[in-house]
PDB file of C-alpha atoms in Angstrom:
ATOM      1  CA  MET S   1      21.889 -15.861  38.866  1.00 73.00           C
ATOM      2  CA  SER S   2      19.690 -13.845  36.516  1.00 82.00           C
ATOM      3  CA  VAL S   3      20.121 -13.028  32.865  1.00 83.00           C
ATOM      4  CA  ILE S   4      19.786  -9.447  31.716  1.00 80.00           C
ATOM      5  CA  GLU S   5      18.520  -9.301  28.163  1.00 80.00           C
ATOM      6  CA  HIS S   6      19.512  -6.459  25.884  1.00 77.00           C
ATOM      7  CA  ASP S   7      19.138  -6.264  22.127  1.00 73.00           C
ATOM      8  CA  PHE S   8      21.803  -3.548  21.564  1.00 83.00           C
ATOM      9  CA  GLY S   9      19.472  -1.656  19.218  1.00 80.00           C
ATOM     10  CA  SER S  10      18.739  -4.601  16.940  1.00 85.00           C
ATOM     11  CA  GLU S  11      14.984  -3.943  17.051  1.00 86.00           C
ATOM     12  CA  GLU S  12      15.550  -0.338  15.917  1.00 85.00           C
ATOM     13  CA  ARG S  13      17.874  -1.487  13.136  1.00 87.00           C
ATOM     14  CA  ARG S  14      15.327  -4.098  12.031  1.00 90.00           C
ATOM     15  CA  ALA S  15      12.581  -1.437  11.874  1.00 88.00           C
ATOM     16  CA  ALA S  16      14.823   0.934   9.908  1.00 89.00           C
ATOM     17  CA  ARG S  17      15.761  -1.864   7.508  1.00 91.00           C
ATOM     18  CA  ARG S  18      12.099  -2.761   7.001  1.00 91.00           C
ATOM     19  CA  LEU S  19      11.141   0.868   6.269  1.00 88.00           C
ATOM     20  CA  ARG S  20      14.095   1.203   3.891  1.00 89.00           C
ATOM     21  CA  THR S  21      13.050  -1.983   2.092  1.00 90.00           C
ATOM     22  CA  LEU S  22       9.405  -0.922   1.835  1.00 86.00           C
ATOM     23  CA  LEU S  23      10.440   2.458   0.417  1.00 87.00           C
ATOM     24  CA  GLU S  24      12.778   0.659  -2.015  1.00 86.00           C
ATOM     25  CA  LEU S  25      15.821   2.648  -0.881  1.00 87.00           C
ATOM     26  CA  GLY S  26      19.479   1.639  -0.865  1.00 88.00           C
ATOM     27  CA  ALA S  27      21.328   0.404   2.200  1.00 85.00           C
ATOM     28  CA  LEU S  28      23.046   3.785   2.565  1.00 86.00           C
ATOM     29  CA  HIS S  29      19.747   5.296   3.726  1.00 88.00           C
ATOM     30  CA  GLU S  30      19.459   3.012   6.749  1.00 86.00           C
ATOM     31  CA  ALA S  31      21.626   5.142   9.065  1.00 86.00           C
ATOM     32  CA  ASN S  32      19.758   8.266   7.953  1.00 88.00           C
ATOM     33  CA  ILE S  33      16.429   6.611   8.726  1.00 88.00           C
ATOM     34  CA  ARG S  34      17.569   5.881  12.272  1.00 88.00           C
ATOM     35  CA  SER S  35      18.978   9.374  12.846  1.00 89.00           C
ATOM     36  CA  ASN S  36      16.199  11.383  11.144  1.00 89.00           C
ATOM     37  CA  PRO S  37      13.128   9.289  10.274  1.00 88.00           C
ATOM     38  CA  LEU S  38      10.737  12.188   9.587  1.00 92.00           C
ATOM     39  CA  PRO S  39      11.482  12.669   5.844  1.00 91.00           C
ATOM     40  CA  TYR S  40      11.219   8.934   5.297  1.00 90.00           C
ATOM     41  CA  LEU S  41       7.935   8.715   7.183  1.00 91.00           C
ATOM     42  CA  GLU S  42       6.613  11.612   5.095  1.00 93.00           C
ATOM     43  CA  ARG S  43       7.672   9.762   1.956  1.00 90.00           C
ATOM     44  CA  ALA S  44       5.882   6.635   3.181  1.00 90.00           C
ATOM     45  CA  SER S  45       2.784   8.671   4.021  1.00 92.00           C
ATOM     46  CA  GLU S  46       2.739  10.186   0.529  1.00 91.00           C
ATOM     47  CA  ARG S  47       3.118   6.743  -1.015  1.00 88.00           C
ATOM     48  CA  ILE S  48       0.208   5.413   1.063  1.00 88.00           C
ATOM     49  CA  PHE S  49      -1.919   8.386  -0.017  1.00 90.00           C
ATOM     50  CA  GLN S  50      -1.113   7.712  -3.682  1.00 90.00           C
ATOM     51  CA  LEU S  51      -2.046   4.029  -3.304  1.00 87.00           C
ATOM     52  CA  GLU S  52      -5.344   4.963  -1.646  1.00 87.00           C
ATOM     53  CA  LYS S  53      -6.053   7.363  -4.501  1.00 89.00           C
ATOM     54  CA  ILE S  54      -5.310   4.655  -7.077  1.00 88.00           C
ATOM     55  CA  LEU S  55      -7.613   2.201  -5.277  1.00 84.00           C
ATOM     56  CA  PHE S  56     -10.437   4.733  -5.230  1.00 85.00           C
ATOM     57  CA  GLU S  57      -9.955   5.655  -8.905  1.00 86.00           C
ATOM     58  CA  ALA S  58      -9.813   1.983  -9.958  1.00 85.00           C
ATOM     59  CA  VAL S  59     -13.096   1.164  -8.236  1.00 83.00           C
ATOM     60  CA  GLU S  60     -14.668   4.339  -9.601  1.00 84.00           C
ATOM     61  CA  ALA S  61     -13.558   3.524 -13.165  1.00 81.00           C
ATOM     62  CA  ALA S  62     -14.676  -0.096 -12.943  1.00 79.00           C
ATOM     63  CA  THR S  63     -18.101   0.577 -11.462  1.00 78.00           C
ATOM     64  CA  SER S  64     -18.983   3.961 -12.975  1.00 77.00           C
ATOM     65  CA  GLN S  65     -21.951   3.956 -15.307  1.00 73.00           C
ATOM     66  CA  SER S  66     -22.442   7.720 -15.415  1.00 69.00           C
ATOM     67  CA  SER S  67     -20.947   8.288 -18.853  1.00 64.00           C
ATOM     68  CA  PRO S  68     -22.637   6.802 -21.905  1.00 66.00           C
ATOM     69  CA  PRO S  69     -20.548   4.449 -24.038  1.00 65.00           C
ATOM     70  CA  ILE S  70     -18.596   6.342 -26.671  1.00 74.00           C
ATOM     71  CA  SER S  71     -18.691   3.464 -29.100  1.00 76.00           C
ATOM     72  CA  SER S  72     -21.125   0.657 -29.731  1.00 79.00           C
ATOM     73  CA  GLU S  73     -18.215  -1.593 -30.694  1.00 85.00           C
ATOM     74  CA  MET S  74     -18.300  -5.013 -29.042  1.00 85.00           C
ATOM     75  CA  ILE S  75     -15.219  -6.653 -27.598  1.00 85.00           C
ATOM     76  CA  ARG S  76     -15.052 -10.383 -26.972  1.00 90.00           C
ATOM     77  CA  VAL S  77     -13.132 -11.775 -24.044  1.00 91.00           C
ATOM     78  CA  SER S  78     -12.892 -15.296 -22.772  1.00 94.00           C
ATOM     79  CA  LYS S  79     -14.807 -16.332 -19.679  1.00 95.00           C
ATOM     80  CA  ALA S  80     -11.496 -16.921 -17.864  1.00 94.00           C
ATOM     81  CA  GLU S  81     -10.341 -13.369 -18.636  1.00 93.00           C
ATOM     82  CA  TYR S  82     -13.684 -11.932 -17.516  1.00 92.00           C
ATOM     83  CA  ASP S  83     -13.502 -13.983 -14.299  1.00 93.00           C
ATOM     84  CA  ARG S  84      -9.991 -12.615 -13.676  1.00 92.00           C
ATOM     85  CA  TYR S  85     -11.347  -9.088 -14.154  1.00 89.00           C
ATOM     86  CA  LEU S  86     -14.143  -9.757 -11.657  1.00 89.00           C
ATOM     87  CA  ALA S  87     -11.672 -11.273  -9.170  1.00 91.00           C
ATOM     88  CA  CYS S  88      -9.402  -8.221  -9.470  1.00 89.00           C
ATOM     89  CA  LEU S  89     -12.365  -5.899  -9.048  1.00 87.00           C
ATOM     90  CA  ALA S  90     -13.465  -7.801  -5.933  1.00 89.00           C
ATOM     91  CA  ILE S  91      -9.971  -7.516  -4.436  1.00 88.00           C
ATOM     92  CA  ILE S  92      -9.846  -3.786  -5.131  1.00 86.00           C
ATOM     93  CA  GLU S  93     -13.356  -3.191  -3.763  1.00 85.00           C
ATOM     94  CA  ASN S  94     -12.527  -5.240  -0.659  1.00 87.00           C
ATOM     95  CA  GLY S  95      -9.308  -3.273  -0.124  1.00 84.00           C
ATOM     96  CA  LEU S  96     -11.131   0.025  -0.505  1.00 82.00           C
ATOM     97  CA  ALA S  97     -13.879  -1.100   1.878  1.00 84.00           C
ATOM     98  CA  ARG S  98     -11.268  -2.065   4.500  1.00 84.00           C
ATOM     99  CA  LEU S  99      -9.521   1.252   3.956  1.00 78.00           C
ATOM    100  CA  VAL S 100     -12.762   3.159   4.507  1.00 77.00           C
ATOM    101  CA  SER S 101     -13.673   1.080   7.562  1.00 79.00           C
ATOM    102  CA  ASP S 102     -10.181   1.590   9.054  1.00 74.00           C
ATOM    103  CA  ALA S 103     -10.453   5.343   8.482  1.00 69.00           C
ATOM    104  CA  GLY S 104     -13.824   5.412  10.270  1.00 69.00           C
ATOM    105  CA  ASP S 105     -12.556   3.306  13.179  1.00 63.00           C
ATOM    106  CA  PRO S 106     -11.412   5.617  16.015  1.00 57.00           C
ATOM    107  CA  GLN S 107      -9.126   2.896  17.421  1.00 56.00           C
ATOM    108  CA  SER S 108      -7.086   2.712  14.210  1.00 49.00           C
ATOM    109  CA  ALA S 109      -5.498   6.114  14.821  1.00 44.00           C
TER     110      ALA S 109
END
């Protein structure tokens, strides 16, 4: 005797629930996501674009030396705070580098 496996759409429901959760939408949207996912995918795409833009702007702001300092005022920060800044900058630069490398990779599409 053989067993026929069937998930009764649970994989589709799990994917819709995950997309709904990632988009921070209420449970009422889940059925709409399954019936018409295009608007939700467009929303996700726009959100991804905005995050990419923020990453690029953060790295640009942190590493830009094109504009001269407006003020000669000195600010003191602790070594721990400066190390946290450098760690955050490294994470952002790494994320942007991976984003650029994924965009240049023809297999990622």
